[in-house]
CSV table of C-alpha atoms in Angstrom, one decimal:
chain,number,residue,atom,x,y,z
A,1,MET,CA,10.2,-75.5,-96.9
A,2,THR,CA,12.0,-75.4,-92.9
A,3,SER,CA,15.6,-77.2,-93.5
A,4,VAL,CA,17.7,-78.7,-90.5
A,5,ARG,CA,21.6,-78.9,-90.3
A,6,ILE,CA,23.1,-81.9,-89.3
A,7,VAL,CA,26.6,-82.2,-87.5
A,8,GLU,CA,27.9,-85.5,-88.5
A,9,MET,CA,29.8,-86.5,-85.3
A,10,GLY,CA,30.6,-90.4,-86.4
A,11,PRO,CA,34.1,-90.3,-87.7
A,12,ARG,CA,35.3,-88.4,-84.2
A,13,ASP,CA,32.7,-89.1,-81.3
A,14,GLY,CA,31.7,-92.2,-83.3
A,15,LEU,CA,35.1,-93.5,-82.6
A,16,GLN,CA,37.4,-92.2,-80.5
A,17,ASN,CA,35.9,-94.5,-77.9
A,18,GLU,CA,36.5,-98.2,-80.1
A,19,LYS,CA,39.0,-100.0,-78.4
A,20,GLN,CA,40.2,-102.0,-81.3
A,21,GLN,CA,42.0,-99.7,-83.5
A,22,VAL,CA,40.3,-98.7,-86.8
A,23,PRO,CA,42.6,-97.6,-90.1
A,24,LEU,CA,42.9,-94.5,-91.7
A,25,ALA,CA,41.6,-96.2,-94.6
A,26,THR,CA,38.5,-97.0,-93.2
A,27,LYS,CA,38.0,-93.4,-91.6
A,28,LEU,CA,39.0,-92.3,-95.0
A,29,GLU,CA,36.1,-93.8,-96.6
A,30,LEU,CA,33.9,-93.7,-93.5
A,31,ILE,CA,33.6,-89.7,-94.8
A,32,ASP,CA,33.6,-90.1,-98.0
A,33,ARG,CA,30.8,-92.3,-97.9
A,34,LEU,CA,29.3,-89.5,-95.5
A,35,ALA,CA,29.6,-86.4,-97.5
A,36,ALA,CA,28.8,-88.7,-100.9
A,37,ALA,CA,25.3,-89.1,-99.2
A,38,GLY,CA,24.8,-85.3,-98.8
A,39,LEU,CA,26.5,-84.2,-95.1
A,40,ARG,CA,27.8,-80.9,-95.5
A,41,GLU,CA,29.7,-81.3,-92.4
A,42,ILE,CA,31.6,-84.0,-90.5
A,43,GLU,CA,33.7,-83.8,-88.0
A,44,ALA,CA,36.5,-85.4,-88.9
A,45,THR,CA,39.7,-86.1,-86.6
A,46,SER,CA,40.5,-84.6,-82.9
A,47,PHE,CA,44.4,-83.0,-82.4
A,48,VAL,CA,44.7,-84.3,-79.0
A,49,SER,CA,47.8,-86.6,-77.7
A,50,PRO,CA,47.3,-90.1,-78.8
A,51,LYS,CA,48.6,-90.7,-74.8
A,52,TRP,CA,45.0,-89.4,-73.8
A,53,VAL,CA,42.8,-90.8,-77.5
A,54,PRO,CA,44.8,-93.3,-79.0
A,55,GLN,CA,42.4,-94.1,-81.4
A,56,MET,CA,42.4,-90.1,-83.4
A,57,GLY,CA,46.4,-90.3,-83.2
A,58,ASP,CA,46.6,-90.5,-86.6
A,59,HIS,CA,44.8,-87.1,-87.3
A,60,ASP,CA,47.8,-85.2,-89.2
A,61,ALA,CA,47.4,-88.2,-91.5
A,62,LEU,CA,43.7,-88.5,-92.1
A,63,MET,CA,43.4,-84.4,-92.7
A,64,ARG,CA,46.3,-84.9,-95.3
A,65,ALA,CA,44.9,-87.1,-97.5
A,66,LEU,CA,41.1,-85.9,-96.5
A,67,ALA,CA,39.9,-85.8,-99.9
A,68,ARG,CA,37.8,-82.8,-99.5
A,69,ARG,CA,34.4,-81.8,-101.5
A,70,PRO,CA,32.7,-79.0,-103.0
A,71,GLY,CA,30.7,-77.7,-100.2
A,72,VAL,CA,31.8,-79.8,-97.6
A,73,ARG,CA,33.4,-78.9,-93.9
A,74,TYR,CA,35.5,-81.2,-92.2
A,75,PRO,CA,35.6,-79.1,-88.1
A,76,VAL,CA,38.3,-80.7,-86.0
A,77,LEU,CA,38.6,-80.5,-82.5
A,78,THR,CA,41.3,-78.5,-81.2
A,79,PRO,CA,41.4,-78.6,-76.9
A,80,ASN,CA,45.0,-76.4,-77.1
A,81,LEU,CA,46.9,-73.7,-78.7
A,82,GLN,CA,49.0,-76.7,-79.7
A,83,GLY,CA,46.8,-79.3,-81.4
A,84,PHE,CA,45.2,-76.0,-83.2
A,85,GLN,CA,48.5,-75.2,-84.8
A,86,ALA,CA,48.9,-78.9,-85.5
A,87,ALA,CA,45.1,-78.7,-87.1
A,88,MET,CA,46.3,-76.0,-89.6
A,89,ASP,CA,49.5,-77.2,-90.4
A,90,ALA,CA,47.7,-80.1,-91.8
A,91,GLY,CA,45.3,-78.4,-93.3
A,92,ALA,CA,42.2,-77.9,-91.4
A,93,ASP,CA,40.0,-74.7,-91.8
A,94,TYR,CA,37.7,-75.4,-88.9
A,95,VAL,CA,37.9,-76.4,-85.5
A,96,ALA,CA,36.3,-76.9,-82.2
A,97,VAL,CA,36.6,-76.4,-78.3
A,98,PHE,CA,35.3,-78.0,-75.1
A,99,ALA,CA,33.8,-76.8,-72.0
A,100,ALA,CA,31.9,-78.5,-69.1
A,101,ALA,CA,28.7,-77.5,-67.9
A,102,SER,CA,29.7,-78.8,-64.6
A,103,GLU,CA,32.6,-78.6,-62.3
A,104,ALA,CA,33.2,-82.2,-61.3
A,105,PHE,CA,33.1,-83.1,-64.9
A,106,SER,CA,35.4,-80.9,-66.1
A,107,LYS,CA,38.2,-81.9,-63.2
A,108,LYS,CA,37.7,-85.5,-63.8
A,109,ASN,CA,37.7,-84.7,-67.8
A,110,ILE,CA,41.1,-82.1,-68.3
A,111,ASN,CA,42.0,-81.5,-65.5
A,112,CYS,CA,40.7,-77.8,-64.6
A,113,SER,CA,38.0,-75.5,-62.9
A,114,ILE,CA,35.5,-74.9,-66.1
A,115,ALA,CA,36.9,-71.1,-66.3
A,116,GLU,CA,40.3,-72.4,-66.6
A,117,SER,CA,39.5,-74.5,-69.2
A,118,ILE,CA,38.2,-71.4,-70.9
A,119,GLU,CA,40.8,-69.2,-70.1
A,120,ARG,CA,42.8,-71.7,-72.1
A,121,PHE,CA,40.9,-71.5,-74.7
A,122,LEU,CA,41.5,-67.8,-75.4
A,123,PRO,CA,45.2,-68.2,-77.6
A,124,VAL,CA,43.4,-70.7,-79.8
A,125,MET,CA,40.4,-68.1,-80.5
A,126,ALA,CA,43.6,-65.5,-80.7
A,127,ALA,CA,45.0,-67.4,-83.2
A,128,ALA,CA,41.6,-68.4,-85.0
A,129,ARG,CA,40.7,-64.9,-85.6
A,130,GLU,CA,44.0,-63.8,-86.9
A,131,ARG,CA,43.8,-67.0,-89.3
A,132,GLY,CA,40.3,-66.6,-90.4
A,133,VAL,CA,38.7,-69.4,-89.3
A,134,SER,CA,35.7,-70.6,-87.6
A,135,VAL,CA,35.7,-72.4,-84.4
A,136,ARG,CA,32.3,-74.0,-82.9
A,137,GLY,CA,32.2,-74.5,-79.0
A,138,TYR,CA,31.3,-77.9,-77.2
A,139,VAL,CA,29.6,-77.8,-73.6
A,140,SER,CA,29.0,-81.3,-71.9
A,141,CYS,CA,26.9,-82.1,-69.0
A,142,VAL,CA,23.7,-79.8,-70.0
A,143,ILE,CA,21.2,-82.3,-68.5
A,144,GLY,CA,22.7,-84.2,-65.8
A,145,CYS,CA,26.6,-85.4,-65.3
A,146,PRO,CA,28.2,-88.7,-63.4
A,147,TYR,CA,29.8,-87.2,-60.8
A,148,GLU,CA,27.6,-84.0,-59.7
A,149,GLY,CA,24.7,-85.7,-61.4
A,150,PRO,CA,21.4,-83.0,-62.3
A,151,VAL,CA,23.4,-79.7,-63.6
A,152,ALA,CA,21.1,-76.4,-63.7
A,153,PRO,CA,20.5,-75.3,-66.8
A,154,ASP,CA,21.2,-71.5,-65.5
A,155,LYS,CA,25.1,-73.1,-65.0
A,156,VAL,CA,24.9,-74.1,-68.7
A,157,ALA,CA,23.7,-71.3,-70.2
A,158,GLU,CA,26.4,-69.6,-68.1
A,159,VAL,CA,29.1,-71.5,-69.8
A,160,ALA,CA,27.1,-71.3,-73.3
A,161,GLU,CA,27.3,-67.7,-73.2
A,162,ARG,CA,31.1,-67.4,-72.3
A,163,LEU,CA,32.0,-69.2,-75.2
A,164,ALA,CA,29.7,-67.1,-77.5
A,165,ASP,CA,31.3,-64.1,-76.3
A,166,ILE,CA,34.9,-65.4,-77.1
A,167,GLY,CA,33.9,-65.9,-80.3
A,168,CYS,CA,32.6,-69.8,-81.2
A,169,ARG,CA,30.8,-68.9,-83.6
A,170,GLU,CA,28.2,-71.9,-82.9
A,171,VAL,CA,27.6,-73.4,-79.2
A,172,SER,CA,26.7,-77.0,-79.4
A,173,LEU,CA,25.1,-78.1,-76.1
A,174,GLY,CA,25.7,-81.7,-75.7
A,175,ASP,CA,23.6,-84.3,-73.1
A,176,THR,CA,27.1,-86.3,-72.9
A,177,ILE,CA,25.3,-88.6,-70.7
A,178,GLY,CA,21.6,-89.2,-72.3
A,179,VAL,CA,19.9,-88.2,-68.9
A,180,GLY,CA,17.3,-86.1,-70.8
A,181,THR,CA,14.3,-85.8,-71.3
A,182,PRO,CA,12.2,-83.8,-73.9
A,183,ALA,CA,11.0,-80.9,-70.1
A,184,SER,CA,14.0,-80.7,-69.4
A,185,VAL,CA,15.9,-80.4,-72.6
A,186,GLN,CA,13.7,-77.9,-73.0
A,187,ARG,CA,14.2,-76.2,-69.8
A,188,MET,CA,17.6,-76.3,-70.8
A,189,LEU,CA,17.5,-74.5,-73.9
A,190,GLU,CA,14.9,-71.6,-73.0
A,191,ALA,CA,17.9,-70.6,-69.9
A,192,VAL,CA,20.7,-70.5,-72.9
A,193,ALA,CA,17.9,-68.9,-75.2
A,194,ALA,CA,18.1,-66.3,-73.2
A,195,ARG,CA,21.7,-65.6,-73.7
A,196,VAL,CA,22.4,-66.5,-76.5
A,197,PRO,CA,20.5,-66.7,-80.1
A,198,LEU,CA,18.7,-70.1,-80.9
A,199,ASP,CA,20.8,-69.9,-84.4
A,200,ARG,CA,23.9,-69.3,-83.0
A,201,LEU,CA,23.0,-73.3,-80.8
A,202,ALA,CA,23.0,-76.6,-81.9
A,203,GLY,CA,21.9,-79.7,-79.8
A,204,HIS,CA,23.7,-82.8,-78.9
A,205,TYR,CA,22.2,-85.5,-77.5
A,206,HIS,CA,23.1,-89.3,-76.5
A,207,ASP,CA,20.9,-92.2,-76.7
A,208,THR,CA,21.6,-93.8,-73.0
A,209,TYR,CA,17.9,-93.5,-71.9
A,210,GLY,CA,16.0,-93.3,-75.5
A,211,MET,CA,15.1,-90.2,-75.4
A,212,ALA,CA,17.5,-88.1,-78.0
A,213,VAL,CA,14.9,-88.6,-80.6
A,214,ALA,CA,12.3,-86.8,-78.3
A,215,ASN,CA,14.7,-84.6,-76.9
A,216,LEU,CA,15.7,-83.5,-80.2
A,217,TYR,CA,12.5,-83.3,-81.5
A,218,ALA,CA,11.0,-81.2,-78.2
A,219,SER,CA,14.5,-78.3,-79.1
A,220,TYR,CA,13.2,-78.5,-82.8
A,221,ALA,CA,9.5,-77.2,-81.4
A,222,MET,CA,11.6,-74.6,-80.0
A,223,GLY,CA,12.9,-73.6,-82.9
A,224,LEU,CA,16.7,-74.7,-82.7
A,225,ARG,CA,17.4,-76.0,-85.8
A,226,ALA,CA,20.7,-77.3,-86.1
A,227,PHE,CA,22.0,-80.8,-84.6
A,228,ASP,CA,24.5,-83.4,-83.7
A,229,ALA,CA,24.4,-87.3,-85.2
A,230,SER,CA,26.7,-89.7,-85.6
A,231,VAL,CA,26.0,-92.4,-87.9
A,232,GLY,CA,25.3,-95.8,-87.0
A,233,GLY,CA,24.4,-94.4,-83.2
A,234,LEU,CA,29.0,-94.3,-82.9
A,235,GLY,CA,30.4,-93.4,-79.8
A,236,GLY,CA,29.7,-92.7,-76.3
A,237,CYS,CA,32.0,-91.3,-73.9
A,238,PRO,CA,34.9,-92.5,-71.4
A,239,TYR,CA,34.3,-90.4,-68.6
A,240,ALA,CA,30.8,-91.2,-68.6
A,241,LYS,CA,30.1,-94.9,-67.7
A,242,GLY,CA,27.6,-96.8,-69.7
A,243,ALA,CA,26.8,-93.4,-72.0
A,244,THR,CA,26.1,-95.0,-75.4
A,245,GLY,CA,26.5,-93.5,-78.3
A,246,ASN,CA,25.3,-90.0,-79.4
A,247,VAL,CA,21.7,-90.2,-81.6
A,248,ALA,CA,22.3,-92.0,-84.9
A,249,THR,CA,21.9,-89.8,-88.1
A,250,GLU,CA,19.7,-92.7,-89.7
A,251,ASP,CA,17.3,-91.9,-87.0
A,252,VAL,CA,17.0,-87.9,-86.5
A,253,LEU,CA,17.1,-87.8,-90.7
A,254,PHE,CA,14.0,-90.8,-90.1
A,255,MET,CA,11.8,-88.4,-88.7
A,256,LEU,CA,13.1,-85.0,-90.2
A,257,ASN,CA,12.3,-86.7,-93.4
A,258,GLY,CA,8.4,-88.0,-91.9
A,259,LEU,CA,7.9,-84.2,-90.7
A,260,GLY,CA,8.7,-82.7,-94.4
A,261,ILE,CA,11.7,-81.3,-93.3
A,262,GLU,CA,14.9,-80.4,-95.5
A,263,THR,CA,18.3,-82.0,-94.7
A,264,GLY,CA,19.8,-82.6,-98.1
A,265,ILE,CA,20.8,-86.1,-97.0
A,266,ASP,CA,19.9,-89.6,-99.3
A,267,ILE,CA,18.4,-91.6,-96.4
A,268,ASP,CA,19.9,-95.0,-98.4
A,269,ARG,CA,23.1,-93.8,-98.7
A,270,LEU,CA,23.6,-92.5,-95.0
A,271,VAL,CA,21.9,-96.3,-93.7
A,272,ASP,CA,24.6,-97.5,-96.5
A,273,ALA,CA,27.7,-95.5,-94.8
A,274,GLY,CA,26.3,-96.6,-91.3
A,275,ALA,CA,26.2,-100.6,-92.1
A,276,PHE,CA,29.9,-99.7,-93.8
A,277,ILE,CA,31.2,-98.7,-90.5
A,278,SER,CA,29.2,-101.5,-88.3
A,279,LYS,CA,30.3,-104.1,-90.2
A,280,VAL,CA,34.5,-103.2,-90.1
A,281,LEU,CA,33.8,-103.1,-86.1
A,282,GLY,CA,32.1,-106.3,-86.2
A,283,ARG,CA,28.7,-106.0,-84.8
A,284,PRO,CA,25.2,-104.4,-86.4
A,285,PRO,CA,24.2,-100.7,-86.5
A,286,VAL,CA,22.8,-98.7,-83.3
A,287,SER,CA,20.4,-97.0,-85.3
A,288,ARG,CA,16.7,-98.8,-85.1
A,289,ALA,CA,15.6,-96.6,-88.8
A,290,GLY,CA,19.5,-98.1,-90.3
A,291,LYS,CA,18.4,-101.9,-89.5
A,292,ALA,CA,14.5,-101.0,-90.2
A,293,LEU,CA,15.4,-100.0,-93.9
A,294,LEU,CA,18.0,-102.9,-94.0
A,295,ALA,CA,15.5,-105.3,-93.3
A,296,ARG,CA,13.2,-103.9,-95.6
A,297,ARG,CA,15.7,-104.3,-98.4
A,298,GLU,CA,16.4,-107.4,-97.8
A,299,LYS,CA,12.9,-108.4,-97.5
A,300,ALA,CA,12.1,-107.0,-100.9
A,301,ALA,CA,14.8,-108.7,-102.9
A,302,ALA,CA,14.3,-112.0,-101.6
């Protein structure tokens, strides 16, 4: 049976843009529920300045309190050496760095050019190699940019190749503002795969125009086997007005289950995790599959 790896983004990428402060205990419970559902890679938090991302200000406490389950990895975002060292001190053993395929987005987001942003990662990569720590790389705006418009596939390939060359074991390709369609995603992926092997790539598709599941399927058809998703459809992007969350993990799993693809994830437990965090945030889950499965349960129980 074919298998697909899902990297869960909810606790970090999903929660980082929530205006209401989510309690530490809630974040820990969400992560544990996701692990109990069978997810084996759960991005836990971000070691950035609380001034820039207040929701992630409890990163140190979270990593120290995290009840790690055997066989589960808990990557954290570390944009610079200071963040990397803080993450190591807190017990992290897998980190991620992020760049953009758009110069304008890079300057607006992290106040430097793409080349400068990657130069800043070199000390992180060196420190990670010294400690034997794996590093994942993210590329934002792989289809379009809120400031520049469409992004050339060759530019995405150039940035992805650079991240792979400096030591990122996997590069996640992010349609940050969710403007991709199956055709544009396949063109981008074809360009990137010409420079970085598919088994070192992952798809990260936001659902602004309702295309994320279709884009994921188009990527799967091309041979991609790793995807990022966010429980309950949590998330967005503070630098991309109107951008909705990453594709809902429940929706991805419903599709993959229908294709007979193995993920090791229990959809009922996953739906429960999505309902749990959505209730805390005071809104229904964004996931279409999650809402439908919850409604089916209620009808069966009536």
